[in-house]
mmCIF file of C-alpha atoms in Angstrom:
data_model
loop_
_atom_site.group_PDB
_atom_site.id
_atom_site.type_symbol
_atom_site.label_atom_id
_atom_site.label_comp_id
_atom_site.label_asym_id
_atom_site.label_seq_id
_atom_site.Cartn_x
_atom_site.Cartn_y
_atom_site.Cartn_z
ATOM 1 C CA UNK Z 1 0.000 0.000 0.000
ATOM 2 C CA UNK Z 2 1.450 3.411 -0.913
ATOM 3 C CA UNK Z 3 2.309 5.811 1.894
ATOM 4 C CA UNK Z 4 -0.354 8.374 2.628
ATOM 5 C CA UNK Z 5 0.850 11.896 1.906
ATOM 6 C CA UNK Z 6 -0.545 14.518 4.253
ATOM 7 C CA UNK Z 7 -0.965 17.913 2.579
ATOM 8 C CA UNK Z 8 0.742 20.894 4.158
ATOM 9 C CA UNK Z 9 -1.230 23.871 5.416
ATOM 10 C CA UNK Z 10 -0.024 25.817 2.377
ATOM 11 C CA UNK Z 11 -1.531 23.159 0.117
ATOM 12 C CA UNK Z 12 -4.760 22.872 2.093
ATOM 13 C CA UNK Z 13 -5.222 26.618 2.494
ATOM 14 C CA UNK Z 14 -4.047 28.635 -0.535
ATOM 15 C CA UNK Z 15 -3.592 32.341 0.087
ATOM 16 C CA UNK Z 16 -6.387 34.640 -1.054
ATOM 17 C CA UNK Z 17 -4.763 37.580 -2.806
ATOM 18 C CA UNK Z 18 -7.614 39.419 -4.534
ATOM 19 C CA UNK Z 19 -11.362 39.906 -4.176
ATOM 20 C CA UNK Z 20 -12.082 37.009 -6.509
ATOM 21 C CA UNK Z 21 -9.963 34.671 -4.377
ATOM 22 C CA UNK Z 22 -11.867 35.697 -1.266
ATOM 23 C CA UNK Z 23 -15.236 35.277 -2.948
ATOM 24 C CA UNK Z 24 -14.294 31.769 -4.027
ATOM 25 C CA UNK Z 25 -12.845 30.842 -0.626
ATOM 26 C CA UNK Z 26 -15.916 32.027 1.269
ATOM 27 C CA UNK Z 27 -18.212 30.306 -1.210
ATOM 28 C CA UNK Z 28 -16.269 27.069 -0.785
ATOM 29 C CA UNK Z 29 -16.511 27.229 3.009
ATOM 30 C CA UNK Z 30 -20.222 28.024 2.866
ATOM 31 C CA UNK Z 31 -20.841 25.107 0.533
ATOM 32 C CA UNK Z 32 -19.105 22.746 2.943
ATOM 33 C CA UNK Z 33 -21.107 24.186 5.829
ATOM 34 C CA UNK Z 34 -24.282 23.579 3.843
ATOM 35 C CA UNK Z 35 -23.319 20.002 3.037
ATOM 36 C CA UNK Z 36 -22.486 19.256 6.670
ATOM 37 C CA UNK Z 37 -25.761 20.769 7.838
ATOM 38 C CA UNK Z 38 -27.779 18.830 5.306
ATOM 39 C CA UNK Z 39 -26.119 15.561 6.359
ATOM 40 C CA UNK Z 40 -27.726 15.885 9.784
ATOM 41 C CA UNK Z 41 -31.005 17.461 8.705
ATOM 42 C CA UNK Z 42 -30.126 21.043 9.669
ATOM 43 C CA UNK Z 43 -30.783 24.229 7.745
ATOM 44 C CA UNK Z 44 -27.485 25.794 6.597
ATOM 45 C CA UNK Z 45 -28.880 29.228 7.432
ATOM 46 C CA UNK Z 46 -28.625 28.265 11.116
ATOM 47 C CA UNK Z 47 -24.826 28.478 10.896
ATOM 48 C CA UNK Z 48 -23.044 31.829 11.030
ATOM 49 C CA UNK Z 49 -19.627 32.056 9.384
ATOM 50 C CA UNK Z 50 -17.179 34.249 11.302
ATOM 51 C CA UNK Z 51 -14.004 34.895 9.263
ATOM 52 C CA UNK Z 52 -10.940 35.162 11.506
ATOM 53 C CA UNK Z 53 -8.394 37.682 10.280
ATOM 54 C CA UNK Z 54 -5.643 37.320 12.878
ATOM 55 C CA UNK Z 55 -2.142 37.895 11.457
ATOM 56 C CA UNK Z 56 -3.612 38.993 8.109
ATOM 57 C CA UNK Z 57 -2.279 42.348 6.820
ATOM 58 C CA UNK Z 58 -4.766 45.177 6.613
ATOM 59 C CA UNK Z 59 -4.589 45.455 2.825
ATOM 60 C CA UNK Z 60 -5.792 41.868 2.468
ATOM 61 C CA UNK Z 61 -8.454 42.355 5.130
ATOM 62 C CA UNK Z 62 -9.804 45.188 2.980
ATOM 63 C CA UNK Z 63 -10.095 42.768 0.076
ATOM 64 C CA UNK Z 64 -11.989 40.322 2.278
ATOM 65 C CA UNK Z 65 -14.445 43.042 3.289
ATOM 66 C CA UNK Z 66 -14.952 43.954 -0.374
ATOM 67 C CA UNK Z 67 -15.735 40.270 -0.929
ATOM 68 C CA UNK Z 68 -18.500 40.434 1.679
ATOM 69 C CA UNK Z 69 -16.808 39.673 5.007
ATOM 70 C CA UNK Z 70 -18.355 42.305 7.286
ATOM 71 C CA UNK Z 71 -17.838 40.381 10.522
ATOM 72 C CA UNK Z 72 -14.261 39.606 11.540
ATOM 73 C CA UNK Z 73 -12.801 37.791 14.520
ATOM 74 C CA UNK Z 74 -9.500 38.625 16.194
ATOM 75 C CA UNK Z 75 -7.872 36.959 19.187
ATOM 76 C CA UNK Z 76 -5.239 39.565 20.030
ATOM 77 C CA UNK Z 77 -6.771 42.785 21.314
ATOM 78 C CA UNK Z 78 -3.854 44.986 20.259
ATOM 79 C CA UNK Z 79 -3.994 43.674 16.710
ATOM 80 C CA UNK Z 80 -7.776 44.033 16.604
ATOM 81 C CA UNK Z 81 -7.622 47.638 17.818
ATOM 82 C CA UNK Z 82 -4.976 48.526 15.220
ATOM 83 C CA UNK Z 83 -7.003 47.039 12.397
ATOM 84 C CA UNK Z 84 -10.186 48.665 13.622
ATOM 85 C CA UNK Z 85 -8.544 52.079 13.466
ATOM 86 C CA UNK Z 86 -6.955 51.444 10.071
ATOM 87 C CA UNK Z 87 -10.209 50.137 8.592
ATOM 88 C CA UNK Z 88 -12.557 52.587 10.284
ATOM 89 C CA UNK Z 89 -13.943 53.627 6.898
ATOM 90 C CA UNK Z 90 -15.342 50.121 6.339
ATOM 91 C CA UNK Z 91 -18.526 48.521 7.624
ATOM 92 C CA UNK Z 92 -17.089 45.843 9.944
ATOM 93 C CA UNK Z 93 -18.236 44.289 13.218
ATOM 94 C CA UNK Z 94 -15.297 43.081 15.313
ATOM 95 C CA UNK Z 95 -15.533 39.975 17.450
ATOM 96 C CA UNK Z 96 -12.963 39.332 20.166
ATOM 97 C CA UNK Z 97 -12.461 35.574 20.269
ATOM 98 C CA UNK Z 98 -9.334 35.320 22.427
ATOM 99 C CA UNK Z 99 -8.655 35.307 26.152
ATOM 100 C CA UNK Z 100 -9.318 38.678 27.795
ATOM 101 C CA UNK Z 101 -7.521 40.158 30.772
ATOM 102 C CA UNK Z 102 -9.440 42.416 33.136
ATOM 103 C CA UNK Z 103 -7.189 45.387 32.389
ATOM 104 C CA UNK Z 104 -8.309 45.245 28.739
ATOM 105 C CA UNK Z 105 -12.027 45.375 29.538
ATOM 106 C CA UNK Z 106 -12.341 49.096 28.814
ATOM 107 C CA UNK Z 107 -11.206 48.736 25.215
ATOM 108 C CA UNK Z 108 -13.495 45.777 24.483
ATOM 109 C CA UNK Z 109 -16.408 47.594 26.097
ATOM 110 C CA UNK Z 110 -15.775 50.607 23.871
ATOM 111 C CA UNK Z 111 -16.042 48.981 20.445
ATOM 112 C CA UNK Z 112 -16.288 45.177 20.264
ATOM 113 C CA UNK Z 113 -19.490 43.660 18.927
ATOM 114 C CA UNK Z 114 -19.038 40.507 20.995
ATOM 115 C CA UNK Z 115 -16.665 38.580 23.231
ATOM 116 C CA UNK Z 116 -16.533 34.858 22.594
ATOM 117 C CA UNK Z 117 -14.157 33.954 25.411
ATOM 118 C CA UNK Z 118 -15.782 34.866 28.729
ATOM 119 C CA UNK Z 119 -14.634 32.422 31.393
ATOM 120 C CA UNK Z 120 -14.146 34.415 34.605
ATOM 121 C CA UNK Z 121 -16.505 36.468 36.746
ATOM 122 C CA UNK Z 122 -13.763 39.039 37.345
ATOM 123 C CA UNK Z 123 -13.786 39.774 33.620
ATOM 124 C CA UNK Z 124 -17.587 39.864 33.581
ATOM 125 C CA UNK Z 125 -17.588 42.409 36.384
ATOM 126 C CA UNK Z 126 -14.948 44.584 34.728
ATOM 127 C CA UNK Z 127 -16.758 44.493 31.393
ATOM 128 C CA UNK Z 128 -20.125 45.302 32.930
ATOM 129 C CA UNK Z 129 -18.716 48.317 34.751
ATOM 130 C CA UNK Z 130 -17.062 49.651 31.583
ATOM 131 C CA UNK Z 131 -20.130 48.969 29.470
ATOM 132 C CA UNK Z 132 -22.335 50.840 31.928
ATOM 133 C CA UNK Z 133 -20.032 53.854 31.672
ATOM 134 C CA UNK Z 134 -20.103 53.656 27.875
ATOM 135 C CA UNK Z 135 -23.870 53.149 27.685
ATOM 136 C CA UNK Z 136 -23.475 49.893 25.749
ATOM 137 C CA UNK Z 137 -24.284 46.218 26.004
ATOM 138 C CA UNK Z 138 -22.097 43.376 24.771
ATOM 139 C CA UNK Z 139 -22.910 39.928 23.422
ATOM 140 C CA UNK Z 140 -20.875 37.257 25.208
ATOM 141 C CA UNK Z 141 -20.268 33.531 24.965
ATOM 142 C CA UNK Z 142 -19.137 31.500 27.962
ATOM 143 C CA UNK Z 143 -15.975 29.599 27.030
ATOM 144 C CA UNK Z 144 -15.781 25.996 28.208
ATOM 145 C CA UNK Z 145 -12.699 23.764 28.125
ATOM 146 C CA UNK Z 146 -14.235 20.632 26.630
ATOM 147 C CA UNK Z 147 -10.930 18.901 25.888
ATOM 148 C CA UNK Z 148 -9.667 18.956 29.515
ATOM 149 C CA UNK Z 149 -6.284 20.191 28.264
ATOM 150 C CA UNK Z 150 -4.286 22.321 30.691
ATOM 151 C CA UNK Z 151 -3.113 24.466 27.773
ATOM 152 C CA UNK Z 152 -6.644 25.635 27.035
ATOM 153 C CA UNK Z 153 -8.465 28.634 28.445
ATOM 154 C CA UNK Z 154 -12.113 28.174 29.353
ATOM 155 C CA UNK Z 155 -13.787 26.875 32.491
ATOM 156 C CA UNK Z 156 -14.181 23.181 33.293
ATOM 157 C CA UNK Z 157 -17.632 21.882 32.337
ATOM 158 C CA UNK Z 158 -18.574 21.350 35.992
ATOM 159 C CA UNK Z 159 -18.212 25.079 36.674
ATOM 160 C CA UNK Z 160 -20.552 26.220 33.904
ATOM 161 C CA UNK Z 161 -23.918 26.062 35.776
ATOM 162 C CA UNK Z 162 -22.697 28.295 38.617
ATOM 163 C CA UNK Z 163 -21.014 30.651 36.154
ATOM 164 C CA UNK Z 164 -24.199 31.109 34.116
ATOM 165 C CA UNK Z 165 -26.227 31.565 37.291
ATOM 166 C CA UNK Z 166 -23.941 34.441 38.314
ATOM 167 C CA UNK Z 167 -24.047 36.353 35.015
ATOM 168 C CA UNK Z 168 -27.464 38.040 35.492
ATOM 169 C CA UNK Z 169 -25.738 40.220 38.080
ATOM 170 C CA UNK Z 170 -24.050 41.934 35.119
ATOM 171 C CA UNK Z 171 -26.941 43.408 33.133
ATOM 172 C CA UNK Z 172 -24.841 44.912 30.358
ATOM 173 C CA UNK Z 173 -23.702 41.466 29.225
ATOM 174 C CA UNK Z 174 -26.049 39.638 26.874
ATOM 175 C CA UNK Z 175 -25.376 35.914 27.020
ATOM 176 C CA UNK Z 176 -25.615 34.342 23.574
ATOM 177 C CA UNK Z 177 -24.432 30.825 24.334
ATOM 178 C CA UNK Z 178 -21.237 28.796 24.682
ATOM 179 C CA UNK Z 179 -17.863 28.590 22.926
ATOM 180 C CA UNK Z 180 -15.148 25.964 22.860
ATOM 181 C CA UNK Z 181 -11.910 24.924 21.164
ATOM 182 C CA UNK Z 182 -11.738 21.240 20.307
ATOM 183 C CA UNK Z 183 -8.645 19.147 20.811
ATOM 184 C CA UNK Z 184 -6.154 19.628 17.972
ATOM 185 C CA UNK Z 185 -6.089 16.111 16.556
ATOM 186 C CA UNK Z 186 -6.570 14.128 13.385
ATOM 187 C CA UNK Z 187 -8.710 11.768 15.443
ATOM 188 C CA UNK Z 188 -12.137 12.970 14.375
ATOM 189 C CA UNK Z 189 -13.851 10.974 17.098
ATOM 190 C CA UNK Z 190 -11.958 12.919 19.789
ATOM 191 C CA UNK Z 191 -12.745 16.227 18.087
ATOM 192 C CA UNK Z 192 -16.414 15.288 17.821
ATOM 193 C CA UNK Z 193 -16.537 14.452 21.534
ATOM 194 C CA UNK Z 194 -15.564 18.038 22.381
ATOM 195 C CA UNK Z 195 -18.336 19.474 20.242
ATOM 196 C CA UNK Z 196 -20.912 16.975 21.459
ATOM 197 C CA UNK Z 197 -20.032 17.831 25.059
ATOM 198 C CA UNK Z 198 -20.608 21.548 24.455
ATOM 199 C CA UNK Z 199 -24.003 20.790 22.919
ATOM 200 C CA UNK Z 200 -24.894 18.620 25.897
ATOM 201 C CA UNK Z 201 -23.880 21.376 28.307
ATOM 202 C CA UNK Z 202 -26.042 23.845 26.397
ATOM 203 C CA UNK Z 203 -29.012 21.488 26.486
ATOM 204 C CA UNK Z 204 -28.630 20.908 30.230
ATOM 205 C CA UNK Z 205 -28.436 24.661 30.818
ATOM 206 C CA UNK Z 206 -31.630 25.153 28.818
ATOM 207 C CA UNK Z 207 -33.404 22.481 30.836
ATOM 208 C CA UNK Z 208 -32.262 24.012 34.138
ATOM 209 C CA UNK Z 209 -33.068 27.655 33.323
ATOM 210 C CA UNK Z 210 -33.408 28.733 29.670
ATOM 211 C CA UNK Z 211 -33.154 32.402 30.627
ATOM 212 C CA UNK Z 212 -29.502 31.931 31.622
ATOM 213 C CA UNK Z 213 -28.273 30.670 28.247
ATOM 214 C CA UNK Z 214 -29.896 33.267 25.967
ATOM 215 C CA UNK Z 215 -30.526 31.863 22.484
ATOM 216 C CA UNK Z 216 -28.181 28.996 23.324
ATOM 217 C CA UNK Z 217 -25.791 29.458 20.431
ATOM 218 C CA UNK Z 218 -22.756 27.207 20.029
ATOM 219 C CA UNK Z 219 -19.539 28.766 18.700
ATOM 220 C CA UNK Z 220 -17.330 25.842 17.782
ATOM 221 C CA UNK Z 221 -15.394 24.671 14.767
ATOM 222 C CA UNK Z 222 -12.469 26.140 12.854
ATOM 223 C CA UNK Z 223 -10.790 25.641 9.488
ATOM 224 C CA UNK Z 224 -9.731 22.085 10.250
ATOM 225 C CA UNK Z 225 -12.898 20.840 11.910
ATOM 226 C CA UNK Z 226 -15.849 23.134 11.204
ATOM 227 C CA UNK Z 227 -17.771 20.472 9.280
ATOM 228 C CA UNK Z 228 -17.729 18.165 12.297
ATOM 229 C CA UNK Z 229 -18.825 21.099 14.446
ATOM 230 C CA UNK Z 230 -21.771 21.816 12.170
ATOM 231 C CA UNK Z 231 -22.800 18.172 12.330
ATOM 232 C CA UNK Z 232 -22.763 18.467 16.130
ATOM 233 C CA UNK Z 233 -24.873 21.621 16.260
ATOM 234 C CA UNK Z 234 -22.567 24.631 15.804
ATOM 235 C CA UNK Z 235 -24.382 27.888 15.146
ATOM 236 C CA UNK Z 236 -21.125 29.838 14.616
ATOM 237 C CA UNK Z 237 -17.903 28.574 13.059
ATOM 238 C CA UNK Z 238 -14.688 30.587 13.303
ATOM 239 C CA UNK Z 239 -12.747 30.110 10.070
ATOM 240 C CA UNK Z 240 -9.424 31.762 9.340
ATOM 241 C CA UNK Z 241 -6.967 29.864 7.151
ATOM 242 C CA UNK Z 242 -9.615 28.326 4.878
ATOM 243 C CA UNK Z 243 -10.585 31.888 3.880
ATOM 244 C CA UNK Z 244 -7.384 33.915 4.163
ATOM 245 C CA UNK Z 245 -4.789 31.216 3.556
ATOM 246 C CA UNK Z 246 -2.212 29.382 5.639
ATOM 247 C CA UNK Z 247 -0.393 31.393 8.272
ATOM 248 C CA UNK Z 248 3.348 31.814 7.983
ATOM 249 C CA UNK Z 249 3.950 31.142 11.685
ATOM 250 C CA UNK Z 250 2.540 28.569 14.116
ATOM 251 C CA UNK Z 251 -0.422 29.493 16.291
ATOM 252 C CA UNK Z 252 1.718 29.125 19.411
ATOM 253 C CA UNK Z 253 3.420 32.411 18.506
ATOM 254 C CA UNK Z 254 0.119 34.195 18.901
ATOM 255 C CA UNK Z 255 -1.271 32.038 21.715
ATOM 256 C CA UNK Z 256 1.205 31.930 24.629
ATOM 257 C CA UNK Z 257 -0.711 29.002 26.052
ATOM 258 C CA UNK Z 258 -0.228 27.138 22.729
ATOM 259 C CA UNK Z 259 -3.935 27.422 22.136
ATOM 260 C CA UNK Z 260 -5.930 28.465 19.082
ATOM 261 C CA UNK Z 261 -8.976 30.623 18.349
ATOM 262 C CA UNK Z 262 -9.226 29.206 14.868
ATOM 263 C CA UNK Z 263 -7.239 26.954 12.604
#
């Protein structure tokens, strides 16, 4: 039997360099989302595609916006703020999808459309105070560590019920649902377990008190595993390399904890 050749990231994720490239890349991702949804009897319209532009130069982000990407996710707040200023003339909603420190709450409260990585009440309190001062509300997802990896941010599943029960004390936060990062593995069964666990946690939260989970959205799935996530109930997939192209550096450079917001 011939040896199996695994494609490199550069081969799997060609770089989008003009508007046409971005249109084709987004269309390809959406078609795969649709196919995955249809395999399990879901409507593809239930799944929101969030392009992740981390590490992508601003000139190429402009091309992506021209191609129709008006929601963008960033995991580094400094990078997101720089791009927001540089692209202020464009119609873009910015999602913060990376770990947030309490001392950065003011900036997120000032301009972010959502935070997909809320996992500590100290951050919730800091955000709520800043949002109150700014006269804004913020959509948030509670991040859960479904892989039980020490390298991951997110709360352990057992802590989620108490965390959700505490969030109504912060009225400027609008809970949308849950977020997770699956284990980085070619073992699809292990990846699927992470997504299935998040769905189960969402369902249990709904049964206990549906008011605490908001619409109960599930943000899970990235360039390497978003089809599995859709099959397991994702309502938001965070896709970077499959739209923008392979990154030139490993994710560990941008995630000190060797974690990922998207693949």
